XYZ file of C-alpha atoms in Angstrom:
284
model
C 103.582 82.511 93.131
C 104.230 82.285 96.857
C 103.459 84.693 99.711
C 104.559 84.556 103.336
C 102.154 86.079 105.840
C 102.909 87.189 109.404
C 100.349 87.156 112.257
C 99.845 90.022 114.669
C 98.914 90.454 118.304
C 96.841 87.542 119.546
C 99.341 84.974 118.298
C 101.353 85.199 121.515
C 101.514 82.141 123.739
C 103.694 80.882 126.535
C 106.637 78.873 125.201
C 106.671 80.432 121.745
C 109.998 80.804 119.966
C 112.042 78.819 122.487
C 114.044 76.880 119.877
C 114.404 80.003 117.734
C 116.040 81.962 120.545
C 118.633 79.210 120.844
C 119.340 79.224 117.102
C 119.608 83.018 116.855
C 121.422 84.126 120.018
C 122.887 87.310 118.483
C 119.486 88.667 117.440
C 117.924 87.565 120.729
C 120.559 89.364 122.813
C 120.285 92.522 120.685
C 116.497 92.498 121.052
C 116.697 92.046 124.823
C 119.143 94.935 125.088
C 116.861 97.183 123.043
C 113.747 96.225 125.026
C 115.410 96.286 128.442
C 114.284 92.793 129.441
C 114.890 89.184 128.415
C 112.486 88.492 125.578
C 113.419 84.785 125.696
C 112.378 84.631 129.354
C 109.192 86.557 128.593
C 108.151 84.084 125.889
C 109.305 80.976 127.735
C 107.934 81.709 131.212
C 105.458 84.580 130.717
C 106.227 86.078 134.148
C 103.232 87.783 135.763
C 101.156 87.132 132.647
C 102.939 89.878 130.708
C 102.135 88.341 127.334
C 98.567 89.529 127.896
C 99.898 93.107 128.070
C 100.086 94.885 124.691
C 103.383 96.515 125.670
C 105.020 93.094 125.925
C 102.920 91.061 123.503
C 103.654 93.104 120.385
C 107.476 93.072 120.656
C 107.376 89.353 121.530
C 105.233 88.426 118.530
C 107.324 90.627 116.253
C 110.602 89.008 117.313
C 109.313 85.435 117.051
C 107.900 86.247 113.609
C 111.249 87.721 112.576
C 113.254 84.719 113.771
C 110.792 82.385 112.050
C 111.496 84.267 108.821
C 115.262 83.930 109.351
C 114.723 80.184 109.721
C 112.824 80.043 106.429
C 115.428 82.198 104.693
C 118.234 79.987 106.003
C 116.377 76.978 104.601
C 116.396 78.616 101.176
C 112.747 79.643 101.002
C 112.018 82.540 98.662
C 108.764 84.466 98.291
C 107.194 86.669 95.648
C 105.163 88.701 98.162
C 104.982 89.374 101.886
C 102.003 90.535 103.936
C 101.189 90.903 107.604
C 98.081 91.275 109.732
C 98.330 94.557 111.663
C 101.554 94.228 113.718
C 102.684 91.483 111.316
C 103.050 94.075 108.554
C 106.209 95.309 110.271
C 107.628 91.794 109.876
C 106.657 91.832 106.210
C 108.573 95.092 105.779
C 111.652 93.625 107.480
C 111.522 90.489 105.325
C 111.183 92.653 102.199
C 114.203 94.788 103.109
C 112.221 97.995 103.682
C 113.494 98.354 107.271
C 115.991 96.355 109.300
C 115.088 94.082 112.167
C 116.183 96.261 115.085
C 114.572 99.400 113.678
C 111.417 97.354 113.194
C 111.555 96.199 116.804
C 112.093 99.749 118.061
C 109.059 100.921 116.108
C 106.928 98.047 117.376
C 107.934 98.751 120.972
C 106.847 102.387 120.664
C 103.702 101.406 118.785
C 102.786 99.003 121.591
C 103.329 101.669 124.239
C 101.136 104.155 122.414
C 98.378 101.647 121.730
C 98.399 100.454 125.343
C 97.898 104.065 126.412
C 94.401 104.146 124.891
C 92.115 102.356 127.330
C 88.416 102.187 128.129
C 87.421 100.111 125.149
C 87.240 96.469 124.164
C 87.073 94.146 121.174
C 85.062 91.056 120.235
C 85.203 88.601 117.330
C 81.991 87.874 115.450
C 82.180 84.392 113.929
C 79.688 82.991 111.438
C 78.287 86.246 110.093
C 78.810 88.115 106.827
C 80.802 91.346 107.457
C 78.231 93.475 105.614
C 75.468 92.164 107.866
C 77.552 92.915 110.969
C 78.047 96.505 109.817
C 74.351 96.863 108.968
C 73.385 95.647 112.451
C 75.672 98.202 114.080
C 74.276 101.033 111.938
C 70.639 100.061 112.379
C 70.976 99.790 116.151
C 72.728 103.154 116.367
C 75.947 101.912 117.935
C 77.987 104.941 116.891
C 80.888 104.160 119.228
C 81.391 100.586 117.967
C 83.231 99.942 114.709
C 84.430 97.074 112.542
C 88.120 96.694 113.400
C 89.294 93.656 111.389
C 87.747 92.118 108.281
C 89.439 88.754 108.651
C 87.425 86.439 106.405
C 84.043 86.130 104.715
C 82.568 84.883 107.985
C 84.694 86.473 110.702
C 85.150 90.094 111.711
C 86.164 91.822 114.900
C 84.391 94.875 116.225
C 85.673 97.254 118.858
C 84.784 100.424 120.685
C 83.253 101.782 123.860
C 83.007 98.949 126.375
C 79.391 99.623 127.402
C 78.112 99.994 123.841
C 80.101 96.965 122.752
C 78.370 94.799 125.363
C 74.998 95.863 123.950
C 76.206 95.364 120.378
C 77.369 91.841 121.217
C 73.835 90.943 122.272
C 72.421 92.362 119.039
C 74.952 90.479 116.913
C 74.363 87.055 118.456
C 72.016 84.751 116.598
C 71.651 81.247 115.171
C 75.069 80.059 114.104
C 76.751 83.296 115.151
C 79.246 83.405 118.012
C 80.556 86.560 119.679
C 83.843 85.970 121.477
C 85.963 88.365 123.555
C 89.350 89.354 122.174
C 91.856 89.887 124.946
C 93.333 93.285 124.101
C 93.510 96.408 126.217
C 91.694 98.877 123.995
C 89.518 99.578 120.938
C 92.266 98.862 118.411
C 91.824 99.795 114.720
C 88.972 102.219 115.412
C 88.700 106.045 115.461
C 89.203 105.940 119.252
C 92.873 105.138 118.544
C 93.416 108.403 116.614
C 95.596 110.015 119.355
C 97.947 107.010 119.282
C 98.010 107.097 115.476
C 98.994 110.779 115.436
C 101.731 110.224 118.012
C 103.066 107.226 116.104
C 103.245 109.274 112.900
C 105.723 111.558 114.674
C 107.807 108.520 115.648
C 107.780 107.131 112.106
C 109.137 110.359 110.609
C 112.497 109.685 112.277
C 113.007 106.429 110.335
C 114.091 105.649 106.788
C 112.002 103.260 104.696
C 113.847 101.794 101.709
C 112.405 100.557 98.428
C 112.930 96.913 99.407
C 113.468 93.904 97.176
C 110.073 92.160 97.412
C 106.580 93.715 97.299
C 104.511 93.914 100.478
C 100.720 94.074 100.284
C 99.348 96.672 102.700
C 96.661 95.487 105.106
C 95.298 99.050 105.285
C 94.705 99.614 101.577
C 94.888 96.163 100.001
C 97.424 97.549 97.510
C 101.209 97.293 97.343
C 102.939 99.104 100.199
C 104.625 102.320 99.043
C 107.671 103.121 101.241
C 107.222 106.784 100.335
C 103.856 106.649 102.136
C 105.115 104.654 105.139
C 104.332 107.333 107.729
C 100.719 107.624 106.597
C 100.150 103.900 106.072
C 101.700 102.661 109.321
C 100.116 105.340 111.488
C 96.670 104.904 109.879
C 96.963 101.186 110.576
C 96.401 101.893 114.278
C 93.055 103.659 113.840
C 91.716 102.068 110.628
C 90.335 98.550 110.085
C 92.654 95.710 109.100
C 91.483 94.860 105.576
C 92.697 91.269 105.522
C 90.028 90.069 103.082
C 90.938 92.811 100.620
C 94.634 92.063 101.067
C 94.244 88.361 100.326
C 92.090 89.013 97.267
C 94.682 91.494 95.975
C 97.451 88.935 96.434
C 95.458 86.315 94.557
C 94.762 88.813 91.778
C 98.518 89.425 91.570
C 99.046 85.717 90.939
C 99.683 84.315 94.422
C 98.420 80.743 94.631
C 100.280 79.506 97.709
C 100.467 81.025 101.197
C 102.837 80.132 104.028
C 102.477 81.530 107.533
C 105.254 82.376 109.971
C 104.845 80.677 113.349
C 101.217 79.600 113.253
C 98.068 78.846 111.297
C 95.648 81.642 112.313
C 95.957 83.586 109.065
C 96.047 80.384 107.024
C 92.621 79.522 108.437
C 91.298 82.992 107.544
C 92.683 82.724 104.006
C 90.907 79.396 103.481
C 87.623 81.160 104.291
C 88.045 84.036 101.840
C 86.288 83.483 98.528
C 87.974 84.529 95.308
C 85.256 87.141 94.752
C 82.945 88.936 97.191
C 79.650 87.181 97.779
C 76.428 89.162 97.619
C 74.201 89.029 100.679
C 71.092 91.046 101.331
C 71.171 93.042 104.517
């Protein structure tokens, strides 16, 4: 069985999607009209470094993901499952027929605005450490304003929270073979600090219809199949809860998926290669 996965914020880069915009002019024009600026120009030229701004990065990544999917669909590719990392889950829902592309883009634009409105925090990636040990270090040291934000693989997590506490936590987490790298986002995404944005986004989501869809999507919040009837809760919680990518991948494998493709990149493919079939036990 085959699954297509969609990356989230962080995949943006200058020059992305240039050929796609040329192949899909109707969708590109409609997206630019909805957003109020040329998304092709944003991705091609990155004026004033806007791709580093959540408000611009999320719609840009979403649209490039969506056009990449249209390319695959046009080529006759068919998938048994879809999944997305954080923002990428909206692309998975579009590909599965749960929402249409322009409604997805409108939701992502509002999501980005709300998330960008929560400032004062930061995020770092911890590479080379077991997630359970990272969490134990945070608990033992009493960093109550720093939280695991993304469980990406067996040896890579991101943590986020209060900027001052996070700087101290980064020192505690460093060690032999362990790297702590800054993640260039504007706030403490996927942590309890994002609760105001999550509540506001829930109100936005209630105005939209989520259909049953034709292909299952694996939720990156629960690691179970996405239930359109629970879309408001799932997609709003996604903002303030950790991205459970390890759990999602294991659930897909348990469902029979043995081949993963990735839209427009290899970031998630690299994570998937570093996720064991079963959890490994490590003393902490």
